[in-house]
Coordinates of C-alpha atoms and ligand atoms in Angstrom, one line a residue:
M1377 CA 65.3 117.9 123.4
E1378 CA 63.8 121.0 121.5
C1379 CA 64.6 123.4 119.1
K1380 CA 66.2 126.4 121.1
L1381 CA 64.3 129.1 119.0
C1382 CA 60.3 128.0 118.1
K1383 CA 60.7 125.3 121.6
S1384 CA 59.2 122.3 118.6
K1385 CA 60.0 119.2 120.5
K1386 CA 59.8 117.6 116.8
I1387 CA 63.9 117.4 116.3
K1388 CA 65.5 114.9 114.0
S1389 CA 69.0 114.4 113.6
I1390 CA 70.2 115.1 110.4
Y1391 CA 74.3 114.4 110.5
S1392 CA 76.5 112.7 113.1
G1393 CA 79.9 112.8 111.8
L1394 CA 82.8 115.2 111.4
I1395 CA 82.6 118.7 110.5
R1396 CA 84.9 121.7 109.2
N1397 CA 86.4 123.2 111.7
G1398 CA 87.8 126.4 110.4
G1399 CA 88.7 126.5 106.8
L1400 CA 89.0 124.3 103.8
G1401 CA 90.1 120.6 104.9
K1402 CA 90.4 121.4 108.7
Y1403 CA 88.0 118.8 110.7
T1404 CA 87.0 118.4 114.2
E1405 CA 88.4 115.6 116.3
N1406 CA 85.4 114.1 117.1
A1407 CA 82.4 114.0 115.3
V1408 CA 79.4 116.6 115.8
D1409 CA 75.8 116.0 115.7
M1410 CA 73.9 117.8 113.7
W1411 CA 70.4 118.5 114.7
Q1412 CA 66.9 120.0 112.3
C1413 CA 63.7 121.4 113.6
E1414 CA 60.7 120.0 112.1
N1415 CA 58.6 122.8 112.9
C1416 CA 60.8 126.2 111.5
G1417 CA 63.2 124.2 110.0
V1418 CA 66.4 125.0 111.5
I1419 CA 69.8 123.0 111.6
W1420 CA 72.1 123.5 114.6
H1421 CA 75.2 121.5 116.5
E1422 CA 75.5 122.1 120.0
P1423 CA 78.9 124.2 121.3
V1424 CA 82.2 122.8 119.7
I1425 CA 83.9 126.2 120.5
E1426 CA 83.5 126.5 124.5
D1427 CA 83.9 130.7 125.0
T1428 CA 82.7 132.2 121.8
K1429 CA 83.0 135.6 123.0
T1430 CA 86.5 135.3 123.2
Y1431 CA 87.2 133.0 120.4
Y1432 CA 85.4 135.8 118.4
E1433 CA 87.7 138.7 119.8
S1434 CA 90.4 136.7 119.6
K1435 CA 93.5 136.3 116.4
E1436 CA 92.9 132.7 116.8
Y1437 CA 89.6 133.2 115.1
R1438 CA 90.7 134.9 111.7
D1439 CA 94.2 133.2 112.1
S1440 CA 91.8 129.8 111.4
L1441 CA 89.6 131.2 108.9
E1442 CA 91.7 132.9 106.8
G1443 CA 95.3 132.6 107.8
S1444 CA 95.9 136.2 108.6
T1445 CA 94.7 139.2 110.9
E1446 CA 96.5 141.7 108.6
Q1447 CA 94.1 144.4 107.3
E1448 CA 95.2 144.5 104.0
M1449 CA 94.9 141.3 103.7
F1450 CA 91.4 141.2 105.2
Y1451 CA 90.1 144.1 102.1
K1452 CA 92.0 141.8 99.9
L1453 CA 89.9 138.5 100.6
H1454 CA 86.7 140.7 101.6
D1455 CA 86.2 143.7 98.8
K1456 CA 84.9 141.8 96.3
E1457 CA 82.2 140.5 98.5
T1458 CA 81.3 144.5 98.1
L1459 CA 79.2 144.1 95.3
D1460 CA 76.9 141.4 96.5
K1461 CA 76.2 143.5 99.2
F1462 CA 75.0 145.9 97.2
E1463 CA 73.1 143.9 95.4
Y1464 CA 71.5 142.8 98.8
T1465 CA 71.2 146.3 99.7
G1466 CA 70.8 148.3 96.8
T1467 CA 72.6 151.9 96.8
E1468 CA 69.7 154.5 97.5
I1469 CA 69.3 153.5 101.4
F1470 CA 72.1 155.1 102.6
R1471 CA 72.8 158.4 102.0
H1472 CA 72.7 161.1 105.2
K1473 CA 71.7 158.2 107.7
I1474 CA 73.9 156.5 110.7
V1475 CA 74.3 153.4 109.7
S1476 CA 75.8 150.1 111.3
D1477 CA 77.1 147.2 109.9
I1478 CA 77.7 144.4 112.2
G1479 CA 80.1 141.9 112.5
C1480 CA 81.9 144.3 110.0
G1481 CA 85.4 142.8 110.2
A1482 CA 87.9 145.5 109.3
G1483 CA 85.0 147.6 107.9
A1484 CA 85.4 146.9 103.8
F1485 CA 81.7 147.6 103.2
L1486 CA 81.5 150.7 105.7
D1487 CA 84.7 151.6 103.4
F1488 CA 81.9 152.5 100.6
L1489 CA 79.9 153.9 102.6
K1490 CA 81.6 156.4 104.6
G1491 CA 81.5 158.8 101.2
V1492 CA 77.1 159.0 102.0
A1493 CA 76.5 158.0 105.5
D1494 CA 76.4 160.7 107.8
T1495 CA 77.8 158.6 110.8
I1496 CA 78.7 155.2 110.4
V1497 CA 78.8 152.9 113.6
A1498 CA 81.1 149.9 113.2
I1499 CA 80.5 146.8 115.5
E1500 CA 82.8 144.2 115.3
P1501 CA 84.3 142.0 118.3
S1502 CA 87.9 141.4 116.5
E1503 CA 90.0 143.8 118.7
A1504 CA 92.4 144.2 116.2
Y1505 CA 90.0 145.4 113.5
R1506 CA 88.2 148.0 115.9
S1507 CA 91.5 150.0 116.1
V1508 CA 92.0 150.3 112.5
M1509 CA 87.9 151.3 111.9
A1510 CA 88.9 153.7 115.0
E1511 CA 91.6 155.6 112.9
K1512 CA 88.9 156.3 109.9
G1513 CA 86.6 158.3 112.3
F1514 CA 83.5 155.0 112.6
K1515 CA 82.1 154.7 116.0
T1516 CA 83.3 151.5 117.2
Y1517 CA 82.1 148.9 119.9
A1518 CA 82.9 145.3 120.7
Y1519 CA 78.9 143.9 120.0
A1520 CA 75.5 145.4 119.6
E1521 CA 74.4 145.1 122.9
D1522 CA 77.6 147.5 123.7
A1523 CA 76.3 150.3 121.1
K1524 CA 73.1 150.5 122.7
A1525 CA 73.9 152.5 125.4
D1526 CA 75.2 155.3 123.0
W1527 CA 72.7 154.5 119.7
G1528 CA 69.8 152.7 121.3
D1529 CA 66.8 154.1 118.7
K1530 CA 68.6 155.9 116.8
I1531 CA 70.5 154.5 114.0
E1532 CA 68.8 153.9 110.1
V1533 CA 69.8 151.8 108.4
I1534 CA 71.8 148.4 110.0
T1535 CA 73.2 145.6 107.9
S1536 CA 74.7 142.4 109.1
F1537 CA 75.7 139.6 106.7
D1538 CA 77.4 136.0 107.7
V1539 CA 77.2 137.2 111.1
I1540 CA 73.5 135.5 112.6
E1541 CA 75.4 132.5 112.1
H1542 CA 77.9 132.2 114.5
V1543 CA 76.4 134.1 117.4
D1544 CA 75.4 131.9 120.8
D1545 CA 71.7 133.5 120.4
P1546 CA 69.5 134.5 117.0
Q1547 CA 66.9 135.9 119.0
I1548 CA 69.1 138.2 121.5
F1549 CA 71.2 139.1 118.3
M1550 CA 67.5 140.1 116.3
K1551 CA 66.5 142.2 119.6
D1552 CA 69.6 143.9 119.6
V1553 CA 68.9 144.8 115.8
F1554 CA 65.7 145.9 117.0
D1555 CA 66.9 147.6 120.2
L1556 CA 69.5 149.8 117.6
L1557 CA 66.6 151.1 115.1
A1558 CA 65.5 154.1 115.2
E1559 CA 61.4 154.2 114.1
G1560 CA 61.3 153.7 111.0
G1561 CA 64.8 152.1 110.7
K1562 CA 65.7 148.9 108.6
A1563 CA 67.7 146.3 108.6
I1564 CA 68.9 143.7 106.1
I1565 CA 70.7 140.7 107.3
G1566 CA 72.2 138.1 105.3
T1567 CA 73.1 134.3 106.3
P1568 CA 74.3 131.1 104.0
T1569 CA 70.7 128.7 103.8
D1570 CA 71.7 124.9 103.5
A1571 CA 71.8 125.3 99.7
P1572 CA 69.4 122.2 98.7
V1573 CA 70.7 121.9 95.7
M1574 CA 73.9 121.0 97.3
R1575 CA 72.7 118.7 99.9
S1576 CA 70.3 117.0 97.7
L1577 CA 73.1 116.4 95.0
L1578 CA 76.1 115.5 97.4
G1579 CA 74.3 114.7 100.7
E1580 CA 77.4 114.1 103.6
I1581 CA 80.4 114.5 101.3
Y1582 CA 79.0 118.4 100.6
E1583 CA 77.7 118.6 104.3
K1584 CA 81.1 117.6 105.6
K1585 CA 83.5 119.3 103.4
L1586 CA 82.2 122.4 103.5
L1587 CA 78.1 122.9 105.2
F1588 CA 78.4 122.2 108.5
S1589 CA 81.1 124.0 110.2
T1590 CA 82.2 124.5 113.9
Q1591 CA 81.8 128.2 113.5
H1592 CA 78.4 128.1 112.1
M1593 CA 76.3 127.6 115.1
W1594 CA 73.1 127.9 113.0
I1595 CA 71.6 127.0 109.6
L1596 CA 68.3 129.5 110.0
S1597 CA 65.7 128.9 107.0
E1598 CA 63.6 131.4 105.4
D1599 CA 60.8 130.2 108.4
S1600 CA 63.0 130.0 111.0
L1601 CA 64.3 133.9 110.1
R1602 CA 60.7 135.3 109.8
R1603 CA 60.1 133.9 113.7
L1604 CA 63.0 135.6 114.9
A1605 CA 61.7 139.1 113.8
K1606 CA 58.5 138.7 114.6
N1607 CA 59.7 137.6 118.4
A1608 CA 62.6 140.8 118.5
G1609 CA 59.2 142.9 117.3
F1610 CA 59.3 143.5 113.3
Q1611 CA 56.1 143.5 111.7
K1612 CA 57.3 144.5 108.6
I1613 CA 59.5 141.5 107.1
E1614 CA 60.6 140.3 103.6
V1615 CA 63.0 137.5 102.7
K1616 CA 64.8 137.8 99.6
Y1617 CA 67.1 134.6 98.0
F1618 CA 70.1 134.9 96.3
Q1619 CA 71.7 132.3 94.8
R1620 CA 75.9 133.3 95.1
Y1621 CA 77.8 130.3 93.5
D1622 CA 77.4 129.7 89.6
F1623 CA 76.6 126.7 87.4
G1624 CA 80.2 126.5 87.2
N1625 CA 81.0 125.4 90.9
L1626 CA 77.9 122.9 90.6
L1627 CA 79.0 120.9 88.1
G1628 CA 82.9 121.3 89.6
W1629 CA 81.6 119.7 92.9
L1630 CA 79.7 116.9 90.9
K1631 CA 83.2 116.4 89.2
E1632 CA 85.6 116.1 91.7
K1633 CA 83.9 116.0 94.8
E1634 CA 85.7 118.7 96.2
P1635 CA 85.3 122.3 97.0
R1636 CA 86.6 124.8 94.9
S1637 CA 87.3 122.8 91.8
D1638 CA 85.4 125.3 90.1
I1639 CA 84.6 123.9 85.9
R1640 CA 85.1 126.8 83.9
E1641 CA 84.6 125.5 80.1
T1642 CA 82.9 127.6 77.1
F1643 CA 79.5 125.6 77.9
T1644 CA 79.3 127.4 81.3
T1645 CA 78.0 130.6 79.6
G1646 CA 76.8 133.8 81.1
S1647 CA 73.5 132.9 80.1
I1648 CA 72.8 129.4 81.6
D1649 CA 74.7 131.0 84.7
A1650 CA 72.2 133.4 84.6
V1651 CA 69.0 130.8 84.2
W1652 CA 70.6 128.9 87.1
K1653 CA 70.2 131.4 89.9
S1654 CA 67.6 133.1 88.9
E1655 CA 65.9 130.1 88.9
C1656 CA 67.4 128.7 92.5
N1657 CA 66.4 132.6 93.6
R1658 CA 62.4 132.2 92.4
N1659 CA 62.4 129.0 94.0
G1660 CA 64.0 129.4 97.0
W1661 CA 66.4 126.9 96.3
S1662 CA 70.0 129.6 97.0
D1663 CA 72.8 129.0 99.0
Y1664 CA 72.1 132.8 100.8
I1665 CA 68.9 134.3 102.0
V1666 CA 68.7 137.7 103.0
L1667 CA 66.0 138.9 105.6
Y1668 CA 64.6 142.6 105.4
V1669 CA 62.6 144.2 108.3
S1670 CA 61.7 147.9 109.4
K1671 CA 61.2 149.0 112.3
Ligands
ZN2926 ZN1 61.9 125.3 115.2

């Protein structure tokens, strides 16, 4: 076996057991093997979902993840993520631009960009969400590849959050981003890391209950993201780490060994939390990583 991204033969088995299948508390019926490349650091499993394309177009995917495909429910779940996304992107790069979000769901983030961007290209496999976004006046496509005929070399800013870990081939994804971007255009791509602090403190408990999931085909390291970007043709490549979960979340996990057991006490102060997050970000221990590339 070789690494699917960098082709190195130095592969190690890091886990074999049940993994999350959909929302919290749902697991696979059979054990799944997780692998890591010792060269580029990427973690992956063999496909558990047979036809990913049909799966992500279906209601079944969103239902299993979130219990709903209703658009109002989508906003309720995802509007709160917008502030985090603006932390990754800043607000100043979108005005008067042709902007695309790949894997945008019902367009919760794009709704906030609509007032400043000139044109919005909404890329989302779920058919139910595409029709909602077409009504908003967004140009909609199921996949980045489908948008190329109309928007190849034209899009000025691309964002994509929590998507690249789901795709069959992250290298093709990155090449699609490159092909869509105009000369001088920027892309900002965010994905969860392997949360190294949680893995080190909780090991298989954290891996089984949260980290490893059938729907996340990949956990990309900084090195693997840089390689993908370079191979796609990007020359200006940067990454930044962002710790999303707070200190109370870490304490809750340590106490209960369960997700969503966050501890909210007077001693989990904002200052402790700020130090915790900034140390994670500075040292690359964070649970989220964002890639910044320009063409
Ligand atoms: Zn590799």
